Amino acid sequence: MKLKQYQTDTLSVLRRFFEEARVAGPKGAYEAITREPDQAKRLGRYGGSYTPLTELPAVPYVCLRLPTGGGKTILGAHSIGIARDAWVEKDYPMVLWLVPSNTIRLQTAEALKNARHPYRQALDEAFDGRVRVFDIADFTHIRPHDIRDHCCIVVGTIQTLRVSNTEGRKVYSHNENMEPHFTALPKSLPGLEKLERGGVKFSFANLMHVHRPLMIVDEAHNAVTGLTREMQARVNPSAIIEFTATPRLNSNILHSVTAQELKLEEMIKLPIMLSEHDTWQNAVNGAIASRASLAEEAEKDTAYIRPIVLFQAQPKNQEVTVEVLKKHLMEVEQIPEHKIAVATGDQRELDGINLFDPKCPIEYVITVEALKEGWDCSFAYAFCSVSRIQSAVDVEQLLGRVLRMPYAKRRKAEDLNRAYAFLSEPSFGEAARSLADKLVAMGFEEDEALDNIEPAQTSLDADTGLFGPRDKPKPTFKHTVTATPEVVAELKKREGVSVRETDDGKVEIAVTGRVDGGLEKAIVEALPETERTGFSAAVTKYRVEVKDQLSPAEQGEAFEVPRLVSEIQGEFEFADTDVFMEFHDWSLLDHSSKLGEGEFAIRETARSFEIDLDGNRITYQFADEEEQLALDVDVEGWTPEALVIWLDRQVRQPDIHQSELLRWLRDLVGHLITARGMHIAALMRCKFILARKVREKLAAIRQQERDGVYQRYLFAPEAKVEVSFDQAFSFKDGMYWDQRRYRGRWKPRKHFLGPDHVPAFDGAETGEEFQCAQAIDSLPGLKFWIRNVARHPNSFWLPTATDKFYPDFVAQLEDGRLLVVEYKGAHIADGPDTAEKRTIGQLWESTSGGMGLFVVVEKTVDGKDARTQIIEKIRSTSNSA
């Protein structure tokens, strides 16, 4: 299962934390990473100083925040290998995986045991299939050889570790079946609970204490801090990684993923279309009608989708109970009983049901609060609460069930990319405000919550309350014709066309927004001869009437930016360093494998040994004399060949042939042992840190090669570089559908996507980038401009040696020239990163034949503001042309 970009980024930050913690300690690593400008901006209010666990101050404890639907469990599975390599440094760590409920405990354990499940596949890949998974209720099944030769994962709940719980008493109790784990241990080992008559207690808790498990905490955000100091010391974890949507602020939040990132990766349905109703009966009716409409759209989808409505009834002592609601659905709304399932604590009609099965008839699910974590069906599209949402219990958990996108892929029909909420509230706007609060409780930022709730009824489109600054509705073309059922069926196949029968037996055709030439032609060809002329005349009139209401993008204006291309082996290819590397034949053996004294060194002391890594000193302290092994003692299996094979598995690279890597690693290990005089036992003891150093050396070698091909294909005298208008980058309507939008008072006149669809600016809402946008919007001779979102797959970019460069703004002038603007604050305007961007931007400009302008703008340069700098650039190139 290929990870999404935000998931890869999350794991990358986690790896960096553990690697830094090896050198600087957990506190130093956490604060170094979270104070980086990009990370500090991402964390926002979640940032802060590191708070160690009281009983375990040296144990790394961090939290990764992902909104509902972000895939916390798959990240948990991947994080075990990362912690193994960067911190735990045991081939097969023990893992204690905590979840919030017994239902989730059983589901997680089952998934981790299933060889076909992505969770287990991630673990098998990291540990070469040597994985054992145990439900905590079966802890007596764990054998010493399991722990020695496998990554052992025990799945439990936080309640299990509380002594007041029955299961809790079991995990702390003496059990003779556990004796094999303790027979070889020193009797004086500290920290273990003893029996009243003396001797070590053979308990699960003591087993955990000995093996120091990596603790994975999934959605149990009160778990770690909720454990008493005594319990923390009993479990004695080596590290704690928490995954949650709603972390406590003292949880050492290391990384925070936004809901927009999930939307970008097509993981969740957004926005939520909210319908407010004055009675619960109307809310129910609206949800049913919406499901019917969605079902029609789903029939056209290439994948099987059966939209489901999730109803939240009231508790037994209130008016609209499960029984009342089910009776209403059957008797008033005429819903067949076999299409309704009740899922409460008492009625578990979803148990054993596969809702994804095309033969499954269920279209409506009634619950109160039973569908919490663990129920996951992406066919759930509509949420309808018959309670006031303010007072309803666990609304956010139930609402989260309708956010997951079917097959984690955006659907072709826009209606199937949204979630729907039908709520009854006595006063206008109250449901919207309450719904926003619930989204915040699910892990959305406040502005994300507001941006992702939209009115589903025109009556909500008022200038007050939450919906005040919402978009103006697009104009809709409507035309009535006389048509046969066959014509109607043909029209319904057309994307973007809605058809309904009128009271007088005719058919109304409706198209929202622009009616382009292709769509007009398709509709005309489907219509009877007698209706074609009238339809075309109506379209022509409509286009004239709505021209000022549609953005340039909605009007179909062409906005294309040429790409840089470079000649490679006689063919022009897109200028991308990744592409250059595909054509570049290089060998690892051309690069030295030697690690010098300043890069890597080991020094033994009386009770510890120290490793110098690039000037940073890591000290390993032996816990007890009995555990200490002298570094120069030969150990069976500890050979140079074994270390090379182990390193090969740890640092394997997709673009380096394994035979080359093995030879290079043999040279590296041989140099450390022969020339540097290091004993193989010492290298085996610190093999994880050695692997980290090798990965860094390989990355530096690869970057050296990337720098070379970047210069060779773009800037060398023999390089042949052009810009290609034939395969130009195109800006289009709806290209930033997944981005938060600027919602301030300023209304740009000439933004390509329209004033209501400007992607949110980096930094403060009225910061320097925003002021640069205002300057661009006011330029003389400007046709239109767009805010070019960094790292968005639809955005324009230029190559750099390390990555891609996304300029902040792209504009088209009335004379046809294209203007690319990069804004830089004074503190980074003279840095190497900006210099590289200037160089590639100027190359793009110089090869554009006078059609492209590139400028790096600062707040002030020689007393000139941003607007003046841009105008001077436009005029100077115009004069030179």
PDB file of N, CA and C in Angstrom, residues 50-128:
ATOM      1  N   TYR A  50       8.957  20.809  25.445  1.00  0.00           N
ATOM      2  CA  TYR A  50       8.826  19.366  25.662  1.00  0.00           C
ATOM      3  C   TYR A  50       8.518  19.086  27.129  1.00  0.00           C
ATOM      4  N   THR A  51       7.523  18.233  27.371  1.00  0.00           N
ATOM      5  CA  THR A  51       7.153  17.850  28.731  1.00  0.00           C
ATOM      6  C   THR A  51       7.450  16.371  28.934  1.00  0.00           C
ATOM      7  N   PRO A  52       8.519  16.011  29.635  1.00  0.00           N
ATOM      8  CA  PRO A  52       8.844  14.587  29.824  1.00  0.00           C
ATOM      9  C   PRO A  52       7.853  13.919  30.779  1.00  0.00           C
ATOM     10  N   LEU A  53       7.731  12.610  30.660  1.00  0.00           N
ATOM     11  CA  LEU A  53       6.921  11.860  31.615  1.00  0.00           C
ATOM     12  C   LEU A  53       7.630  11.855  32.971  1.00  0.00           C
ATOM     13  N   THR A  54       6.863  12.037  34.014  1.00  0.00           N
ATOM     14  CA  THR A  54       7.443  12.228  35.338  1.00  0.00           C
ATOM     15  C   THR A  54       8.352  11.080  35.752  1.00  0.00           C
ATOM     16  N   GLU A  55       7.871   9.848  35.573  1.00  0.00           N
ATOM     17  CA  GLU A  55       8.643   8.689  36.011  1.00  0.00           C
ATOM     18  C   GLU A  55       9.670   8.248  34.978  1.00  0.00           C
ATOM     19  N   LEU A  56       9.555   8.754  33.751  1.00  0.00           N
ATOM     20  CA  LEU A  56      10.426   8.292  32.667  1.00  0.00           C
ATOM     21  C   LEU A  56      10.973   9.481  31.884  1.00  0.00           C
ATOM     22  N   PRO A  57      11.748  10.347  32.496  1.00  0.00           N
ATOM     23  CA  PRO A  57      12.173  11.588  31.837  1.00  0.00           C
ATOM     24  C   PRO A  57      13.040  11.368  30.599  1.00  0.00           C
ATOM     25  N   ALA A  58      13.751  10.233  30.533  1.00  0.00           N
ATOM     26  CA  ALA A  58      14.635  10.000  29.384  1.00  0.00           C
ATOM     27  C   ALA A  58      13.941   9.259  28.247  1.00  0.00           C
ATOM     28  N   VAL A  59      12.675   8.884  28.443  1.00  0.00           N
ATOM     29  CA  VAL A  59      11.948   8.121  27.419  1.00  0.00           C
ATOM     30  C   VAL A  59      11.300   9.086  26.428  1.00  0.00           C
ATOM     31  N   PRO A  60      11.579   8.963  25.132  1.00  0.00           N
ATOM     32  CA  PRO A  60      10.938   9.848  24.150  1.00  0.00           C
ATOM     33  C   PRO A  60       9.431   9.629  24.139  1.00  0.00           C
ATOM     34  N   TYR A  61       8.689  10.723  24.221  1.00  0.00           N
ATOM     35  CA  TYR A  61       7.230  10.664  24.178  1.00  0.00           C
ATOM     36  C   TYR A  61       6.737  11.786  23.283  1.00  0.00           C
ATOM     37  N   VAL A  62       6.199  11.419  22.114  1.00  0.00           N
ATOM     38  CA  VAL A  62       5.691  12.423  21.174  1.00  0.00           C
ATOM     39  C   VAL A  62       4.337  12.001  20.634  1.00  0.00           C
ATOM     40  N   CYS A  63       3.613  13.001  20.149  1.00  0.00           N
ATOM     41  CA  CYS A  63       2.280  12.797  19.610  1.00  0.00           C
ATOM     42  C   CYS A  63       2.240  13.277  18.162  1.00  0.00           C
ATOM     43  N   LEU A  64       1.617  12.490  17.300  1.00  0.00           N
ATOM     44  CA  LEU A  64       1.408  12.856  15.898  1.00  0.00           C
ATOM     45  C   LEU A  64      -0.082  13.080  15.693  1.00  0.00           C
ATOM     46  N   ARG A  65      -0.433  14.287  15.262  1.00  0.00           N
ATOM     47  CA  ARG A  65      -1.838  14.668  15.151  1.00  0.00           C
ATOM     48  C   ARG A  65      -2.325  14.519  13.713  1.00  0.00           C
ATOM     49  N   LEU A  66      -3.341  13.673  13.510  1.00  0.00           N
ATOM     50  CA  LEU A  66      -3.964  13.499  12.200  1.00  0.00           C
ATOM     51  C   LEU A  66      -5.473  13.548  12.361  1.00  0.00           C
ATOM     52  N   PRO A  67      -6.165  14.345  11.545  1.00  0.00           N
ATOM     53  CA  PRO A  67      -7.631  14.390  11.648  1.00  0.00           C
ATOM     54  C   PRO A  67      -8.259  13.033  11.351  1.00  0.00           C
ATOM     55  N   THR A  68      -9.512  12.885  11.745  1.00  0.00           N
ATOM     56  CA  THR A  68     -10.258  11.667  11.471  1.00  0.00           C
ATOM     57  C   THR A  68     -10.162  11.310   9.989  1.00  0.00           C
ATOM     58  N   GLY A  69      -9.850  10.050   9.708  1.00  0.00           N
ATOM     59  CA  GLY A  69      -9.730   9.602   8.324  1.00  0.00           C
ATOM     60  C   GLY A  69      -8.320   9.666   7.785  1.00  0.00           C
ATOM     61  N   GLY A  70      -7.347  10.027   8.630  1.00  0.00           N
ATOM     62  CA  GLY A  70      -5.978  10.228   8.162  1.00  0.00           C
ATOM     63  C   GLY A  70      -5.129   8.977   8.086  1.00  0.00           C
ATOM     64  N   GLY A  71      -5.647   7.834   8.566  1.00  0.00           N
ATOM     65  CA  GLY A  71      -4.867   6.595   8.492  1.00  0.00           C
ATOM     66  C   GLY A  71      -3.877   6.447   9.625  1.00  0.00           C
ATOM     67  N   LYS A  72      -4.341   6.677  10.863  1.00  0.00           N
ATOM     68  CA  LYS A  72      -3.428   6.616  12.000  1.00  0.00           C
ATOM     69  C   LYS A  72      -2.858   5.208  12.211  1.00  0.00           C
ATOM     70  N   THR A  73      -3.674   4.188  11.946  1.00  0.00           N
ATOM     71  CA  THR A  73      -3.221   2.825  12.227  1.00  0.00           C
ATOM     72  C   THR A  73      -2.130   2.380  11.261  1.00  0.00           C
ATOM     73  N   ILE A  74      -2.245   2.716   9.991  1.00  0.00           N
ATOM     74  CA  ILE A  74      -1.192   2.339   9.042  1.00  0.00           C
ATOM     75  C   ILE A  74       0.114   3.063   9.379  1.00  0.00           C
ATOM     76  N   LEU A  75       0.000   4.296   9.869  1.00  0.00           N
ATOM     77  CA  LEU A  75       1.206   5.011  10.297  1.00  0.00           C
ATOM     78  C   LEU A  75       1.808   4.360  11.542  1.00  0.00           C
ATOM     79  N   GLY A  76       0.946   3.869  12.424  1.00  0.00           N
ATOM     80  CA  GLY A  76       1.440   3.160  13.596  1.00  0.00           C
ATOM     81  C   GLY A  76       2.265   1.941  13.201  1.00  0.00           C
ATOM     82  N   ALA A  77       1.771   1.209  12.201  1.00  0.00           N
ATOM     83  CA  ALA A  77       2.490   0.021  11.737  1.00  0.00           C
ATOM     84  C   ALA A  77       3.852   0.398  11.160  1.00  0.00           C
ATOM     85  N   HIS A  78       3.890   1.445  10.352  1.00  0.00           N
ATOM     86  CA  HIS A  78       5.159   1.876   9.752  1.00  0.00           C
ATOM     87  C   HIS A  78       6.119   2.454  10.791  1.00  0.00           C
ATOM     88  N   SER A  79       5.585   3.052  11.841  1.00  0.00           N
ATOM     89  CA  SER A  79       6.452   3.717  12.819  1.00  0.00           C
ATOM     90  C   SER A  79       7.285   2.733  13.622  1.00  0.00           C
ATOM     91  N   ILE A  80       6.866   1.467  13.680  1.00  0.00           N
ATOM     92  CA  ILE A  80       7.617   0.477  14.470  1.00  0.00           C
ATOM     93  C   ILE A  80       9.000   0.252  13.863  1.00  0.00           C
ATOM     94  N   GLY A  81       9.058   0.097  12.540  1.00  0.00           N
ATOM     95  CA  GLY A  81      10.352  -0.075  11.887  1.00  0.00           C
ATOM     96  C   GLY A  81      11.236   1.144  12.040  1.00  0.00           C
ATOM     97  N   ILE A  82      10.620   2.324  11.972  1.00  0.00           N
ATOM     98  CA  ILE A  82      11.391   3.565  12.137  1.00  0.00           C
ATOM     99  C   ILE A  82      11.991   3.643  13.535  1.00  0.00           C
ATOM    100  N   ALA A  83      11.180   3.355  14.547  1.00  0.00           N
ATOM    101  CA  ALA A  83      11.684   3.397  15.920  1.00  0.00           C
ATOM    102  C   ALA A  83      12.760   2.337  16.131  1.00  0.00           C
ATOM    103  N   ARG A  84      12.577   1.172  15.512  1.00  0.00           N
ATOM    104  CA  ARG A  84      13.572   0.105  15.616  1.00  0.00           C
ATOM    105  C   ARG A  84      14.940   0.591  15.110  1.00  0.00           C
ATOM    106  N   ASP A  85      14.924   1.242  13.951  1.00  0.00           N
ATOM    107  CA  ASP A  85      16.182   1.673  13.335  1.00  0.00           C
ATOM    108  C   ASP A  85      16.825   2.851  14.056  1.00  0.00           C
ATOM    109  N   ALA A  86      15.995   3.797  14.485  1.00  0.00           N
ATOM    110  CA  ALA A  86      16.535   5.075  14.950  1.00  0.00           C
ATOM    111  C   ALA A  86      16.633   5.192  16.466  1.00  0.00           C
ATOM    112  N   TRP A  87      15.877   4.374  17.213  1.00  0.00           N
ATOM    113  CA  TRP A  87      15.922   4.544  18.664  1.00  0.00           C
ATOM    114  C   TRP A  87      16.044   3.232  19.437  1.00  0.00           C
ATOM    115  N   VAL A  88      15.127   2.319  19.220  1.00  0.00           N
ATOM    116  CA  VAL A  88      15.110   1.083  20.013  1.00  0.00           C
ATOM    117  C   VAL A  88      16.374   0.276  19.755  1.00  0.00           C
ATOM    118  N   GLU A  89      16.787   0.225  18.485  1.00  0.00           N
ATOM    119  CA  GLU A  89      18.032  -0.414  18.090  1.00  0.00           C
ATOM    120  C   GLU A  89      18.133  -1.863  18.573  1.00  0.00           C
ATOM    121  N   LYS A  90      17.026  -2.585  18.389  1.00  0.00           N
ATOM    122  CA  LYS A  90      16.994  -4.037  18.540  1.00  0.00           C
ATOM    123  C   LYS A  90      16.399  -4.574  17.241  1.00  0.00           C
ATOM    124  N   ASP A  91      16.927  -5.679  16.769  1.00  0.00           N
ATOM    125  CA  ASP A  91      16.401  -6.241  15.526  1.00  0.00           C
ATOM    126  C   ASP A  91      14.904  -6.511  15.632  1.00  0.00           C
ATOM    127  N   TYR A  92      14.480  -6.991  16.812  1.00  0.00           N
ATOM    128  CA  TYR A  92      13.071  -7.355  16.986  1.00  0.00           C
ATOM    129  C   TYR A  92      12.524  -6.747  18.282  1.00  0.00           C
ATOM    130  N   PRO A  93      12.002  -5.530  18.200  1.00  0.00           N
ATOM    131  CA  PRO A  93      11.495  -4.883  19.413  1.00  0.00           C
ATOM    132  C   PRO A  93      10.177  -5.490  19.890  1.00  0.00           C
ATOM    133  N   MET A  94       9.937  -5.341  21.157  1.00  0.00           N
ATOM    134  CA  MET A  94       8.624  -5.644  21.730  1.00  0.00           C
ATOM    135  C   MET A  94       7.762  -4.393  21.574  1.00  0.00           C
ATOM    136  N   VAL A  95       6.476  -4.577  21.233  1.00  0.00           N
ATOM    137  CA  VAL A  95       5.584  -3.440  21.016  1.00  0.00           C
ATOM    138  C   VAL A  95       4.309  -3.638  21.832  1.00  0.00           C
ATOM    139  N   LEU A  96       3.931  -2.634  22.577  1.00  0.00           N
ATOM    140  CA  LEU A  96       2.642  -2.615  23.270  1.00  0.00           C
ATOM    141  C   LEU A  96       1.764  -1.595  22.559  1.00  0.00           C
ATOM    142  N   TRP A  97       0.714  -2.061  21.903  1.00  0.00           N
ATOM    143  CA  TRP A  97      -0.141  -1.222  21.055  1.00  0.00           C
ATOM    144  C   TRP A  97      -1.447  -0.986  21.785  1.00  0.00           C
ATOM    145  N   LEU A  98      -1.685   0.245  22.210  1.00  0.00           N
ATOM    146  CA  LEU A  98      -2.868   0.570  22.989  1.00  0.00           C
ATOM    147  C   LEU A  98      -3.925   1.257  22.132  1.00  0.00           C
ATOM    148  N   VAL A  99      -5.171   0.839  22.281  1.00  0.00           N
ATOM    149  CA  VAL A  99      -6.301   1.405  21.538  1.00  0.00           C
ATOM    150  C   VAL A  99      -7.393   1.803  22.522  1.00  0.00           C
ATOM    151  N   PRO A 100      -8.397   2.582  22.074  1.00  0.00           N
ATOM    152  CA  PRO A 100      -9.337   3.152  23.036  1.00  0.00           C
ATOM    153  C   PRO A 100     -10.455   2.241  23.514  1.00  0.00           C
ATOM    154  N   SER A 101     -10.728   1.118  22.838  1.00  0.00           N
ATOM    155  CA  SER A 101     -11.861   0.287  23.250  1.00  0.00           C
ATOM    156  C   SER A 101     -11.591  -1.168  22.921  1.00  0.00           C
ATOM    157  N   ASN A 102     -12.379  -2.052  23.545  1.00  0.00           N
ATOM    158  CA  ASN A 102     -12.229  -3.480  23.280  1.00  0.00           C
ATOM    159  C   ASN A 102     -12.595  -3.832  21.847  1.00  0.00           C
ATOM    160  N   THR A 103     -13.583  -3.128  21.285  1.00  0.00           N
ATOM    161  CA  THR A 103     -13.959  -3.375  19.892  1.00  0.00           C
ATOM    162  C   THR A 103     -12.772  -3.103  18.976  1.00  0.00           C
ATOM    163  N   ILE A 104     -12.115  -1.970  19.192  1.00  0.00           N
ATOM    164  CA  ILE A 104     -10.966  -1.619  18.368  1.00  0.00           C
ATOM    165  C   ILE A 104      -9.807  -2.564  18.645  1.00  0.00           C
ATOM    166  N   ARG A 105      -9.675  -2.999  19.878  1.00  0.00           N
ATOM    167  CA  ARG A 105      -8.607  -3.942  20.220  1.00  0.00           C
ATOM    168  C   ARG A 105      -8.709  -5.209  19.372  1.00  0.00           C
ATOM    169  N   LEU A 106      -9.915  -5.762  19.303  1.00  0.00           N
ATOM    170  CA  LEU A 106     -10.115  -7.001  18.538  1.00  0.00           C
ATOM    171  C   LEU A 106      -9.917  -6.765  17.044  1.00  0.00           C
ATOM    172  N   GLN A 107     -10.423  -5.621  16.545  1.00  0.00           N
ATOM    173  CA  GLN A 107     -10.286  -5.318  15.117  1.00  0.00           C
ATOM    174  C   GLN A 107      -8.824  -5.086  14.739  1.00  0.00           C
ATOM    175  N   THR A 108      -8.102  -4.352  15.592  1.00  0.00           N
ATOM    176  CA  THR A 108      -6.698  -4.068  15.294  1.00  0.00           C
ATOM    177  C   THR A 108      -5.868  -5.338  15.318  1.00  0.00           C
ATOM    178  N   ALA A 109      -6.074  -6.164  16.342  1.00  0.00           N
ATOM    179  CA  ALA A 109      -5.327  -7.421  16.431  1.00  0.00           C
ATOM    180  C   ALA A 109      -5.609  -8.299  15.222  1.00  0.00           C
ATOM    181  N   GLU A 110      -6.864  -8.365  14.808  1.00  0.00           N
ATOM    182  CA  GLU A 110      -7.227  -9.182  13.647  1.00  0.00           C
ATOM    183  C   GLU A 110      -6.544  -8.666  12.377  1.00  0.00           C
ATOM    184  N   ALA A 111      -6.554  -7.332  12.187  1.00  0.00           N
ATOM    185  CA  ALA A 111      -5.932  -6.748  10.995  1.00  0.00           C
ATOM    186  C   ALA A 111      -4.424  -6.979  10.990  1.00  0.00           C
ATOM    187  N   LEU A 112      -3.786  -6.839  12.157  1.00  0.00           N
ATOM    188  CA  LEU A 112      -2.335  -7.017  12.234  1.00  0.00           C
ATOM    189  C   LEU A 112      -1.924  -8.476  12.031  1.00  0.00           C
ATOM    190  N   LYS A 113      -2.843  -9.396  12.277  1.00  0.00           N
ATOM    191  CA  LYS A 113      -2.552 -10.823  12.063  1.00  0.00           C
ATOM    192  C   LYS A 113      -2.789 -11.253  10.618  1.00  0.00           C
ATOM    193  N   ASN A 114      -3.581 -10.487   9.892  1.00  0.00           N
ATOM    194  CA  ASN A 114      -3.982 -10.846   8.531  1.00  0.00           C
ATOM    195  C   ASN A 114      -2.873 -10.521   7.533  1.00  0.00           C
ATOM    196  N   ALA A 115      -2.286 -11.547   6.923  1.00  0.00           N
ATOM    197  CA  ALA A 115      -1.144 -11.357   6.018  1.00  0.00           C
ATOM    198  C   ALA A 115      -1.496 -10.522   4.799  1.00  0.00           C
ATOM    199  N   ARG A 116      -2.783 -10.422   4.457  1.00  0.00           N
ATOM    200  CA  ARG A 116      -3.189  -9.654   3.282  1.00  0.00           C
ATOM    201  C   ARG A 116      -3.531  -8.209   3.609  1.00  0.00           C
ATOM    202  N   HIS A 117      -3.547  -7.880   4.884  1.00  0.00           N
ATOM    203  CA  HIS A 117      -3.939  -6.529   5.291  1.00  0.00           C
ATOM    204  C   HIS A 117      -2.744  -5.576   5.178  1.00  0.00           C
ATOM    205  N   PRO A 118      -2.968  -4.337   4.700  1.00  0.00           N
ATOM    206  CA  PRO A 118      -1.856  -3.376   4.574  1.00  0.00           C
ATOM    207  C   PRO A 118      -1.083  -3.144   5.865  1.00  0.00           C
ATOM    208  N   TYR A 119      -1.769  -3.193   7.028  1.00  0.00           N
ATOM    209  CA  TYR A 119      -1.060  -3.000   8.290  1.00  0.00           C
ATOM    210  C   TYR A 119       0.014  -4.087   8.455  1.00  0.00           C
ATOM    211  N   ARG A 120      -0.407  -5.339   8.252  1.00  0.00           N
ATOM    212  CA  ARG A 120       0.528  -6.451   8.434  1.00  0.00           C
ATOM    213  C   ARG A 120       1.605  -6.433   7.351  1.00  0.00           C
ATOM    214  N   GLN A 121       1.230  -6.075   6.128  1.00  0.00           N
ATOM    215  CA  GLN A 121       2.215  -6.028   5.047  1.00  0.00           C
ATOM    216  C   GLN A 121       3.323  -5.017   5.346  1.00  0.00           C
ATOM    217  N   ALA A 122       2.955  -3.891   5.956  1.00  0.00           N
ATOM    218  CA  ALA A 122       3.972  -2.895   6.340  1.00  0.00           C
ATOM    219  C   ALA A 122       4.932  -3.480   7.362  1.00  0.00           C
ATOM    220  N   LEU A 123       4.403  -4.252   8.304  1.00  0.00           N
ATOM    221  CA  LEU A 123       5.252  -4.875   9.326  1.00  0.00           C
ATOM    222  C   LEU A 123       6.118  -5.977   8.734  1.00  0.00           C
ATOM    223  N   ASP A 124       5.526  -6.808   7.878  1.00  0.00           N
ATOM    224  CA  ASP A 124       6.292  -7.902   7.271  1.00  0.00           C
ATOM    225  C   ASP A 124       7.444  -7.364   6.427  1.00  0.00           C
ATOM    226  N   GLU A 125       7.212  -6.244   5.745  1.00  0.00           N
ATOM    227  CA  GLU A 125       8.269  -5.651   4.933  1.00  0.00           C
ATOM    228  C   GLU A 125       9.418  -5.152   5.808  1.00  0.00           C
ATOM    229  N   ALA A 126       9.066  -4.563   6.953  1.00  0.00           N
ATOM    230  CA  ALA A 126      10.101  -4.011   7.841  1.00  0.00           C
ATOM    231  C   ALA A 126      10.884  -5.111   8.564  1.00  0.00           C
ATOM    232  N   PHE A 127      10.231  -6.267   8.835  1.00  0.00           N
ATOM    233  CA  PHE A 127      10.850  -7.308   9.653  1.00  0.00           C
ATOM    234  C   PHE A 127      10.996  -8.639   8.910  1.00  0.00           C
ATOM    235  N   ASP A 128      10.968  -8.572   7.580  1.00  0.00           N
ATOM    236  CA  ASP A 128      11.138  -9.780   6.762  1.00  0.00           C
ATOM    237  C   ASP A 128      10.180 -10.890   7.175  1.00  0.00           C
TER     238      ASP A 128
END
